[in-house]
């Protein structure tokens, strides 16, 4: 780790894809070095060239891709660009390993973990079969998997997302690589599991001395792990420097904009709940613009930006591709808005009222006379939503968030309990009563691509609910209404003629929102609507929801595992764990002084995009994952992971009691952590 010579030297990397419309340059002139044991982060929006840069290093490119003339990738002095396929194969998984974004698609579903874990060791000849299996079990134990001897005999589908990512990490470190490339390794994980994976990456970096190239769009993740950061935009590196300095004092307007688009747990959200989003979209890589590529979206642009800037020093050990900061100017932070607490509606009757809601999914008996078990997805939930407010629902995967959304919309019927919407109990209402009510309650799903029919144009998708509910008289009126809906969510009316696959993820989420708004609902349930989106697209969608609520008087149930985002948009927050409510409070009060140990753990696990703040924060790390909902723990369900659990926690289930006005928690020792 003290070796001053670079482990990896990338010079003038250009990667092109040959298409029918001409060459598309995804990476354009990228240069950087990595020293042994160093951790380097690459950040940027989708399409900025992050993943293609990583794939270019390992030569894992598609058949229609090629490295441009003059591209150089040297690893330990050896030019990877000139190696034969057999020679580069010896490096892959050996000296250089890669962890991909989605472990479920990266792991072979028909092979046991033991086979996949030992395959690379046997292929590179570092161990014989017996040694490889023992080394694999040892690696799984180091990655924090309980009972690794049993885990190696399992299949990928038997593991949770966090456990699968640990298996991928074990595979990556199997041959003690000198360089590990991790491409968005925590994107789809809960905040607590993400914290565990990041701690693991840092520990493995220290233990093995492995250099880590971490690709992410989450600046908090970068602040948590990386020593140095490269910021990419439109295929170019636009800023480079030490993580602490770059995140505290950005010298390129794009980095500045990304940081201001991120809601932070250590700062009060503004009164209007809006974020500073970057308007517009990155340039088309097949038609690169002249001058600075960020100029059309830049709030600091000057006349000289019509010329293309080079990546030049702007401070010691820092570079930026910006005429403004190269001239000595500093990028000032936008003035923060005054935060105002939402008024408490004590006497108002809830628009939606859940009382004792239970949803169990019966399982098959293991034997003919065996006990019939059930998955206790939701187990006695009370919840109130007032008209015109946003209620945030947070918790780890498996806590029951999405199940509650499906019960409210009556996609599924509750096992017991009541769900009152106005005068109607949705839990028991017949279909004839539910059908007109569906207009008043709409849902925005997590994956907009999966929830939009790929064979229908956007216009047909939006016209369908209008025609079904008789809200338009004819084709011309429907077309006009579709145009209004698209403009309402920030899309042009001509988008109606296109298909879902022709849009980006953020645009598809806007289409899903337009479909929900088509029938003029009163309550919208947004189930993880931003979990897979880039930082800036996320900010745009949040601003869209906030604007629609203010203009149309909508009520939202906002489900997410990103606590900073939930805090940004919510008036009240409900914290769920294993089908039970752990804490309920106004957003301001919950983050100012959380009462439940689980809430405190969630807040402390959420990363903040500031290295200095991350270094001095108190971190309460949860070990393991939530217990099985088939056989939850007795007493308090959180006690098996709770740092302050005592004997009474196993014997008596704590009630959801009010400890302060409007602030309730289900804990025997509220506020004592």
XYZ file of C-alpha atoms in Angstrom:
673
model
C 0.000 0.000 0.000
C 3.034 2.280 0.408
C 4.202 1.634 -3.168
C 4.197 5.077 -4.907
C 4.072 3.625 -8.434
C 0.568 3.360 -9.959
C -1.185 -0.006 -9.938
C -3.513 1.102 -12.753
C -2.823 3.803 -15.329
C -5.657 4.793 -17.670
C -4.729 7.278 -20.390
C -6.968 8.913 -22.983
C -9.529 6.090 -22.786
C -12.085 6.316 -25.587
C -14.770 3.667 -25.945
C -17.155 3.718 -28.911
C -20.214 1.660 -29.806
C -20.881 1.127 -33.505
C -24.597 1.591 -34.225
C -26.784 1.982 -37.326
C -26.909 5.711 -36.613
C -23.126 6.000 -36.458
C -20.516 5.644 -33.694
C -21.553 6.538 -30.134
C -18.647 7.573 -27.921
C -19.626 6.520 -24.378
C -16.208 7.293 -22.844
C -14.223 10.188 -24.269
C -10.650 10.808 -23.166
C -10.707 9.535 -19.571
C -7.372 9.450 -17.723
C -6.608 8.537 -14.094
C -4.215 6.557 -11.896
C -4.789 4.200 -8.964
C -2.126 3.302 -6.395
C -2.004 -0.051 -4.550
C -4.527 -0.122 -1.705
C -6.232 3.121 -2.779
C -10.033 3.580 -2.835
C -11.293 5.689 -5.747
C -14.920 6.565 -6.502
C -16.525 7.364 -9.864
C -19.817 9.286 -9.726
C -22.228 10.660 -12.311
C -25.687 10.225 -13.796
C -26.738 7.201 -15.845
C -25.120 7.445 -19.255
C -22.101 9.397 -18.002
C -19.743 6.513 -18.865
C -18.992 5.112 -15.371
C -19.790 1.455 -16.019
C -18.367 1.501 -19.560
C -15.075 2.793 -18.109
C -14.995 -0.180 -15.706
C -15.927 -2.680 -18.421
C -13.278 -1.202 -20.716
C -10.569 -1.854 -18.105
C -11.524 -5.545 -18.016
C -12.266 -5.688 -21.760
C -15.805 -6.933 -21.056
C -17.344 -4.892 -23.862
C -20.079 -5.862 -26.316
C -19.207 -7.037 -29.818
C -20.124 -3.667 -31.314
C -17.763 -1.768 -28.970
C -14.163 -0.806 -29.602
C -11.415 1.102 -27.839
C -10.474 4.275 -29.677
C -7.050 4.953 -31.107
C -4.579 6.150 -28.474
C -6.441 4.479 -25.560
C -4.056 3.027 -22.981
C -4.910 0.857 -19.948
C -1.801 -0.258 -18.078
C -2.022 -2.617 -15.082
C 1.313 -3.147 -13.297
C 2.938 -1.747 -16.436
C 1.188 -4.247 -18.740
C -1.010 -2.772 -21.514
C -4.417 -4.458 -21.153
C -5.669 -3.004 -24.432
C -3.139 -5.041 -26.413
C -3.578 -8.408 -24.619
C -5.136 -11.392 -26.365
C -8.447 -12.789 -25.107
C -6.646 -15.681 -23.384
C -4.186 -13.329 -21.661
C -6.876 -10.940 -20.389
C -8.915 -13.909 -19.138
C -6.060 -14.827 -16.785
C -6.309 -11.405 -15.155
C -10.113 -11.375 -14.808
C -11.136 -12.809 -11.469
C -7.492 -13.152 -10.500
C -5.492 -9.931 -10.269
C -8.554 -7.829 -11.173
C -12.037 -8.749 -9.917
C -15.419 -7.114 -10.473
C -18.646 -7.018 -8.474
C -21.686 -6.228 -10.609
C -24.734 -4.169 -9.705
C -27.378 -6.898 -9.507
C -26.125 -10.021 -7.704
C -29.233 -12.032 -8.598
C -28.530 -11.785 -12.332
C -24.773 -12.227 -11.789
C -25.172 -15.521 -9.915
C -26.178 -18.679 -11.808
C -29.615 -19.713 -10.463
C -29.106 -23.458 -11.137
C -25.697 -23.821 -9.460
C -25.014 -24.072 -5.739
C -23.026 -21.280 -4.090
C -20.130 -23.688 -3.466
C -19.730 -24.333 -7.216
C -19.806 -20.646 -8.094
C -17.509 -19.676 -5.236
C -14.790 -22.208 -6.087
C -15.015 -21.934 -9.881
C -12.687 -18.928 -10.144
C -10.129 -20.423 -7.733
C -9.980 -23.659 -9.701
C -9.829 -21.861 -13.062
C -6.857 -19.745 -11.923
C -5.184 -22.719 -10.215
C -4.744 -20.947 -6.875
C -6.300 -23.844 -4.895
C -7.241 -27.472 -5.384
C -10.889 -28.513 -4.924
C -10.684 -29.189 -1.171
C -8.679 -26.040 -0.424
C -11.003 -23.941 -2.593
C -14.088 -25.078 -0.678
C -12.442 -24.438 2.711
C -11.239 -21.013 1.530
C -14.741 -20.229 0.209
C -16.355 -21.115 3.557
C -13.777 -18.961 5.356
C -14.527 -16.041 3.017
C -18.286 -16.336 3.608
C -17.629 -16.236 7.356
C -15.504 -13.101 6.903
C -18.335 -11.529 4.906
C -20.616 -11.934 7.913
C -22.784 -14.860 6.784
C -23.988 -16.956 9.685
C -23.516 -20.733 9.297
C -21.298 -20.491 6.158
C -20.962 -24.303 6.023
C -24.706 -24.479 5.351
C -24.762 -21.396 3.114
C -22.354 -22.877 0.533
C -24.865 -25.633 -0.228
C -27.667 -23.182 -0.972
C -28.874 -21.613 -4.232
C -28.943 -17.847 -4.942
C -32.751 -17.565 -4.712
C -32.595 -18.794 -1.111
C -30.624 -15.704 -0.037
C -31.708 -12.119 0.579
C -30.287 -9.250 -1.484
C -27.714 -8.388 1.179
C -26.602 -12.019 1.517
C -26.261 -12.374 -2.271
C -24.094 -9.263 -2.366
C -21.881 -10.779 0.361
C -21.508 -13.914 -1.777
C -20.454 -11.704 -4.702
C -17.889 -9.989 -2.456
C -16.552 -13.389 -1.380
C -16.210 -14.393 -5.046
C -14.444 -11.115 -5.794
C -11.870 -11.613 -3.032
C -11.439 -15.372 -3.653
C -8.084 -14.986 -5.425
C -6.806 -12.018 -3.372
C -7.034 -9.506 -6.254
C -4.898 -6.379 -6.370
C -7.814 -4.374 -7.812
C -11.531 -4.758 -7.101
C -14.061 -2.914 -9.282
C -17.447 -2.551 -7.539
C -20.206 -1.299 -9.863
C -23.108 0.126 -7.795
C -22.776 -2.657 -5.171
C -25.399 -1.192 -2.788
C -28.014 0.313 -5.132
C -30.955 -1.977 -4.348
C -30.114 -2.645 -0.688
C -31.739 -1.372 2.491
C -29.892 1.360 4.336
C -28.843 -0.991 7.161
C -27.576 -3.699 4.778
C -25.871 -1.006 2.697
C -24.013 0.190 5.810
C -22.873 -3.383 6.508
C -21.612 -3.861 2.919
C -19.727 -0.538 2.990
C -18.112 -1.414 6.339
C -17.163 -4.761 4.827
C -15.576 -3.117 1.768
C -13.504 -0.812 3.980
C -12.433 -3.684 6.256
C -11.437 -5.878 3.286
C -9.513 -2.982 1.764
C -7.543 -2.646 5.018
C -7.079 -6.401 5.513
C -6.084 -7.439 1.979
C -4.590 -4.143 0.788
C -6.813 -4.381 -2.289
C -7.338 -1.219 -4.340
C -11.068 -0.507 -4.794
C -12.658 1.330 -7.722
C -16.209 2.090 -6.507
C -18.841 3.206 -9.026
C -21.949 4.840 -7.566
C -24.462 7.626 -8.082
C -24.890 7.929 -4.290
C -22.554 10.636 -2.995
C -23.085 9.458 0.596
C -21.706 6.027 -0.328
C -18.687 7.675 -1.974
C -18.064 9.827 1.135
C -18.231 6.721 3.311
C -15.636 4.659 1.415
C -13.451 6.625 -1.006
C -10.240 8.608 -0.596
C -10.388 10.152 -4.067
C -13.261 10.874 -6.471
C -13.693 11.221 -10.233
C -16.877 12.967 -11.409
C -17.997 11.982 -14.922
C -20.409 13.761 -17.247
C -21.180 12.920 -20.886
C -18.219 10.529 -21.132
C -15.632 12.915 -19.663
C -14.048 13.393 -16.244
C -15.184 16.900 -15.254
C -13.654 16.998 -11.755
C -11.108 15.022 -9.763
C -9.741 15.335 -6.254
C -9.645 14.078 -2.638
C -13.143 13.066 -1.481
C -13.191 15.312 1.599
C -12.270 18.451 -0.345
C -14.329 17.695 -3.455
C -17.564 17.012 -1.546
C -17.121 20.003 0.773
C -16.029 22.495 -1.918
C -16.930 21.366 -5.475
C -15.066 23.107 -8.299
C -17.278 22.038 -11.219
C -20.916 23.190 -11.574
C -22.032 19.597 -12.253
C -20.549 18.334 -8.969
C -22.063 21.384 -7.249
C -25.480 20.587 -8.744
C -25.317 16.884 -7.759
C -24.489 17.775 -4.152
C -27.336 20.282 -3.945
C -29.790 17.750 -5.410
C -29.184 15.389 -2.458
C -31.369 15.747 0.667
C -29.201 15.505 3.792
C -30.073 14.102 7.200
C -27.852 16.665 8.946
C -29.754 19.624 7.458
C -33.344 20.778 7.889
C -35.342 20.475 4.632
C -36.592 23.772 3.169
C -40.111 24.984 3.904
C -41.303 24.295 0.345
C -39.791 20.739 0.431
C -38.125 21.289 -2.960
C -34.612 20.247 -3.984
C -32.175 22.026 -6.302
C -32.526 19.802 -9.369
C -30.571 20.119 -12.629
C -33.079 20.777 -15.382
C -32.810 19.114 -18.766
C -30.881 15.966 -19.681
C -27.287 15.070 -20.612
C -26.317 15.534 -24.284
C -26.782 12.800 -26.867
C -23.455 10.862 -26.991
C -23.896 10.332 -30.736
C -23.974 14.119 -31.270
C -21.549 15.723 -28.777
C -22.152 19.450 -28.375
C -19.466 22.039 -28.984
C -17.893 23.772 -26.029
C -18.494 22.662 -22.451
C -20.892 19.707 -22.490
C -22.598 20.854 -19.291
C -23.190 24.405 -20.576
C -26.926 23.986 -21.525
C -27.729 22.965 -17.923
C -25.170 25.109 -16.063
C -26.307 28.013 -13.827
C -22.764 29.515 -13.902
C -22.198 29.454 -17.694
C -20.259 32.336 -19.266
C -19.517 33.253 -22.884
C -16.167 31.396 -22.885
C -18.059 28.119 -22.187
C -18.670 27.969 -25.936
C -15.113 26.601 -26.106
C -14.371 23.103 -24.833
C -12.379 23.267 -21.541
C -9.538 20.924 -20.616
C -9.218 19.143 -17.264
C -6.755 21.467 -15.510
C -5.534 22.040 -11.910
C -7.712 24.386 -9.819
C -6.042 23.683 -6.449
C -3.429 21.360 -4.989
C -4.201 17.764 -6.064
C -7.476 18.922 -7.676
C -8.579 19.294 -11.292
C -11.750 20.606 -12.932
C -12.993 20.983 -16.508
C -14.547 24.442 -16.017
C -13.615 27.886 -17.328
C -15.281 29.578 -14.321
C -13.344 27.823 -11.547
C -10.136 27.737 -13.585
C -10.442 31.535 -13.560
C -10.470 31.543 -9.757
C -14.222 31.827 -9.104
C -15.860 29.782 -6.310
C -19.249 28.067 -6.573
C -21.370 29.418 -3.709
C -24.028 27.326 -2.021
C -27.656 28.343 -2.667
C -29.243 30.228 0.229
C -31.208 27.767 2.417
C -34.938 28.346 2.758
C -36.434 28.763 6.213
C -37.926 25.521 7.449
C -41.427 25.665 8.875
C -42.995 22.830 10.860
C -46.232 21.457 9.414
C -49.298 22.357 11.507
C -50.632 19.558 13.671
C -54.206 18.601 12.691
C -55.420 17.355 16.050
C -59.189 17.516 15.569
C -59.404 16.701 11.856
C -60.862 13.342 10.925
C -58.402 11.145 8.972
C -58.982 10.671 5.249
C -57.684 7.109 5.665
C -57.788 5.147 8.909
C -56.226 1.700 9.459
C -57.054 -0.148 12.672
C -55.590 -3.522 13.645
C -54.767 -4.438 10.036
C -53.382 -7.959 9.659
C -52.225 -9.803 6.546
C -50.985 -13.393 6.836
C -50.032 -15.581 3.870
C -50.666 -19.267 4.728
C -47.912 -21.735 3.808
C -48.297 -25.364 2.808
C -47.990 -27.941 5.572
C -44.595 -29.642 5.558
C -46.272 -32.910 6.578
C -49.873 -34.139 6.363
C -50.576 -33.527 10.053
C -48.029 -30.773 10.597
C -48.757 -27.271 11.824
C -49.994 -24.813 9.167
C -47.629 -21.851 9.307
C -48.079 -18.416 7.761
C -45.954 -15.456 6.684
C -46.986 -12.652 9.053
C -46.399 -9.794 6.605
C -48.528 -7.218 8.469
C -49.454 -7.917 12.065
C -51.751 -5.356 13.674
C -50.980 -1.972 12.084
C -52.733 1.292 12.993
C -52.234 4.238 10.644
C -53.921 7.620 10.051
C -53.509 9.844 6.993
C -54.954 13.357 7.073
C -56.230 15.104 3.954
C -53.555 17.091 2.119
C -50.541 15.696 3.995
C -47.754 13.307 3.063
C -47.137 10.333 5.337
C -43.814 8.534 4.934
C -43.612 4.776 5.481
C -40.076 3.495 6.146
C -38.452 0.207 7.111
C -36.234 -2.538 5.741
C -37.321 -4.971 3.043
C -39.841 -7.401 4.489
C -41.192 -4.921 7.021
C -44.627 -4.859 5.358
C -44.534 -1.496 3.553
C -45.619 -2.688 0.101
C -48.138 -5.120 1.600
C -49.867 -2.197 3.346
C -49.997 -0.360 -0.002
C -51.630 -3.380 -1.674
C -54.145 -3.723 1.174
C -55.189 -0.062 0.989
C -55.740 -0.324 -2.775
C -57.469 -3.704 -2.236
C -55.122 -5.432 -4.642
C -55.117 -7.866 -1.744
C -57.660 -8.392 1.017
C -56.560 -8.136 4.675
C -56.810 -11.148 6.975
C -58.450 -8.936 9.596
C -58.785 -5.308 10.671
C -60.452 -2.272 9.117
C -59.313 0.204 6.448
C -61.732 3.124 6.459
C -61.668 5.574 3.545
C -64.354 8.132 4.298
C -67.445 6.130 5.221
C -66.361 2.932 3.489
C -64.401 0.040 5.021
C -62.165 -1.034 2.140
C -61.338 -4.284 3.929
C -64.857 -5.657 3.556
C -66.378 -3.577 0.722
C -67.779 -5.576 -2.244
C -66.472 -5.028 -5.779
C -69.473 -2.899 -6.743
C -68.477 -0.400 -4.033
C -64.729 -0.643 -4.668
C -64.829 0.085 -8.403
C -65.870 3.770 -8.142
C -63.523 4.203 -5.165
C -60.517 3.152 -7.241
C -60.728 6.510 -8.980
C -60.095 8.231 -5.660
C -57.112 6.057 -4.639
C -54.291 5.541 -7.118
C -50.869 3.900 -6.912
C -47.460 4.691 -8.429
C -45.329 1.559 -8.585
C -41.621 1.075 -7.905
C -40.640 -0.092 -11.391
C -42.300 2.145 -13.999
C -41.055 0.003 -16.882
C -42.680 -3.171 -15.529
C -45.955 -1.358 -14.769
C -46.347 0.216 -18.245
C -47.582 -1.973 -21.119
C -44.694 -2.110 -23.639
C -47.103 -2.754 -26.546
C -49.109 0.429 -25.957
C -48.088 3.986 -26.737
C -48.036 6.476 -23.875
C -51.182 8.038 -25.311
C -53.022 4.677 -25.208
C -51.781 4.029 -21.649
C -53.184 7.354 -20.453
C -56.411 7.136 -22.459
C -57.323 3.714 -21.024
C -58.318 4.849 -17.476
C -60.052 7.945 -18.903
C -62.272 5.808 -21.147
C -62.859 3.099 -18.523
C -64.193 5.596 -15.977
C -66.135 7.602 -18.573
C -64.178 10.805 -18.013
C -63.964 11.762 -21.715
C -66.678 11.938 -24.361
C -64.657 11.031 -27.440
C -61.257 10.585 -29.088
C -60.543 14.307 -29.511
C -61.331 15.069 -25.865
C -59.186 12.097 -24.752
C -56.257 13.336 -26.855
C -56.537 16.821 -25.377
C -56.686 15.403 -21.828
C -53.617 13.218 -22.469
C -51.703 16.291 -23.632
C -52.704 18.157 -20.453
C -51.583 15.251 -18.254
C -48.187 14.999 -19.956
C -47.592 18.733 -19.617
C -48.654 18.525 -15.952
C -45.794 16.082 -15.239
C -43.254 17.988 -17.324
C -43.351 16.032 -20.598
C -44.241 17.375 -24.077
C -47.633 16.442 -25.556
C -45.882 14.734 -28.502
C -44.581 12.081 -26.060
C -48.024 10.443 -26.377
C -46.966 8.932 -29.722
C -43.964 7.065 -28.284
C -43.607 3.730 -26.435
C -42.336 3.258 -22.836
C -38.963 1.803 -23.921
C -38.155 5.076 -25.699
C -38.004 6.981 -22.397
C -35.483 7.192 -19.571
C -36.249 5.868 -16.072
C -37.166 9.304 -14.759
C -39.426 9.994 -17.739
C -41.178 6.627 -17.300
C -41.805 7.502 -13.657
C -43.417 10.752 -14.834
C -45.647 8.730 -17.181
C -46.655 6.466 -14.270
C -47.493 9.585 -12.275
C -49.562 10.977 -15.168
C -51.518 7.705 -15.354
C -52.271 7.915 -11.618
C -53.417 11.546 -12.006
C -55.620 10.788 -15.038
C -58.659 9.822 -12.931
C -58.292 12.840 -10.571
C -57.542 10.895 -7.350
C -57.590 12.226 -3.795
C -54.981 9.809 -2.376
C -51.826 8.611 -4.164
C -49.737 5.742 -2.805
C -46.167 5.992 -4.113
C -44.354 2.681 -3.517
C -40.571 3.225 -3.743
C -41.025 5.557 -6.737
C -37.404 6.803 -6.748
C -35.347 3.840 -5.494
C -33.677 3.053 -8.838
C -33.233 6.642 -10.071
C -30.151 8.849 -10.284
C -29.638 11.642 -7.773
C -30.797 14.376 -10.126
C -33.789 12.465 -11.564
C -34.761 11.673 -7.975
C -34.730 15.392 -7.151
C -36.873 16.147 -10.227
C -39.474 13.500 -9.238
C -39.594 14.779 -5.635
C -40.134 18.327 -6.895
C -42.846 17.018 -9.231
C -44.721 15.327 -6.353
C -44.400 18.393 -4.128
C -45.623 20.703 -6.899
C -48.590 18.474 -7.752
C -49.588 18.270 -4.084
C -49.529 22.045 -3.746
C -51.458 22.625 -7.002
C -54.014 19.817 -6.749
C -54.336 19.317 -2.972
C -53.294 15.659 -3.197
C -52.660 13.372 -0.235
C -49.644 11.027 -0.406
C -48.555 7.819 1.286
C -44.860 7.824 0.359
C -43.033 4.490 0.770
C -39.237 4.460 0.616
C -36.130 3.162 2.363
C -34.161 6.391 1.758
C -34.646 8.268 5.029
C -33.313 11.587 3.740
C -35.862 11.583 0.909
C -38.705 10.596 3.248
C -37.757 13.402 5.607
C -37.702 15.853 2.689
C -41.287 15.197 1.553
C -43.167 13.916 4.629
C -45.268 15.639 7.278
C -45.516 12.484 9.424
C -43.404 9.312 9.355
C -44.318 5.745 10.331
C -41.452 3.299 11.023
C -42.208 -0.399 10.375
C -40.283 -3.495 11.418
C -41.363 -7.066 10.696
C -45.042 -6.141 10.223
C -45.274 -3.929 13.344
C -45.224 -0.146 13.837
C -42.165 0.805 15.895
C -42.529 4.593 15.930
C -44.843 7.351 14.650
C -44.132 11.087 14.764
C -43.999 14.308 12.805
C -40.982 14.205 10.494
C -39.307 17.100 12.292
C -39.659 15.429 15.728
C -38.657 11.952 14.562
C -35.294 13.104 13.216
C -34.652 15.610 16.003
C -35.068 13.019 18.766
C -35.962 9.447 17.705
C -37.273 7.319 20.569
C -36.981 3.764 19.221
C -33.566 2.031 18.869
C -34.569 0.794 15.400
C -35.279 4.332 14.190
C -31.957 5.514 15.599
C -30.178 2.657 13.810
C -31.828 3.506 10.480
C -30.888 7.189 10.789
C -27.281 6.458 11.789
C -26.878 3.983 8.881
C -27.957 6.502 6.223
C -24.791 8.010 4.666
C -24.236 11.775 4.381
C -22.256 13.144 1.381
C -19.651 14.846 3.569
C -16.481 13.024 4.629
C -15.873 15.213 7.705
C -19.457 14.750 8.937
C -19.355 10.989 8.306
C -16.105 10.727 10.282
C -17.500 12.328 13.460
C -21.036 10.883 13.344
C -22.132 8.215 15.785
C -22.914 5.017 13.874
C -25.174 2.372 15.403
C -24.653 -0.652 13.178
C -27.270 -3.388 13.100
C -25.869 -6.890 12.697
C -27.575 -9.561 10.641
C -30.932 -9.243 8.919
C -34.541 -9.208 10.195
C -35.834 -12.575 11.496
C -38.230 -14.685 9.431
C -41.816 -13.354 9.420
C -42.947 -16.982 9.611
C -41.714 -17.296 13.205
C -41.067 -13.776 14.577
C -39.380 -13.358 17.980
C -41.518 -13.271 21.115
C -42.131 -9.970 22.856
C -40.522 -7.097 20.963
C -39.770 -8.160 17.395
C -36.662 -5.988 17.256
C -35.054 -7.450 20.384
C -32.806 -9.955 18.529
C -30.934 -7.041 16.904
C -31.459 -4.357 19.561
C -28.365 -2.966 21.347
C -30.319 -2.212 24.572
C -32.602 -5.272 24.778
C -33.238 -6.748 28.242
C -35.150 -9.726 29.633
C -38.531 -7.993 29.619
C -38.225 -7.422 25.852
C -38.511 -11.189 25.225
C -41.470 -11.640 27.545
C -43.731 -8.620 26.985
C -44.558 -6.961 23.662
C -44.243 -3.192 24.172
C -47.372 -1.187 23.299
C -47.259 1.706 20.825
C -47.493 4.376 23.527
C -47.465 8.178 23.297
C -44.359 9.591 24.983
C -44.738 13.158 23.710
C -47.654 14.925 21.976
C -48.064 13.158 18.614
C -44.921 11.055 19.135
C -45.468 7.332 19.827
C -42.998 4.473 20.133
C -43.242 0.731 20.861
C -40.272 0.267 23.214
C -39.856 -0.517 26.910
C -36.826 1.797 27.026
C -37.817 4.618 24.669
C -35.166 7.285 24.169
C -32.491 5.483 26.223
C -30.066 4.578 23.413
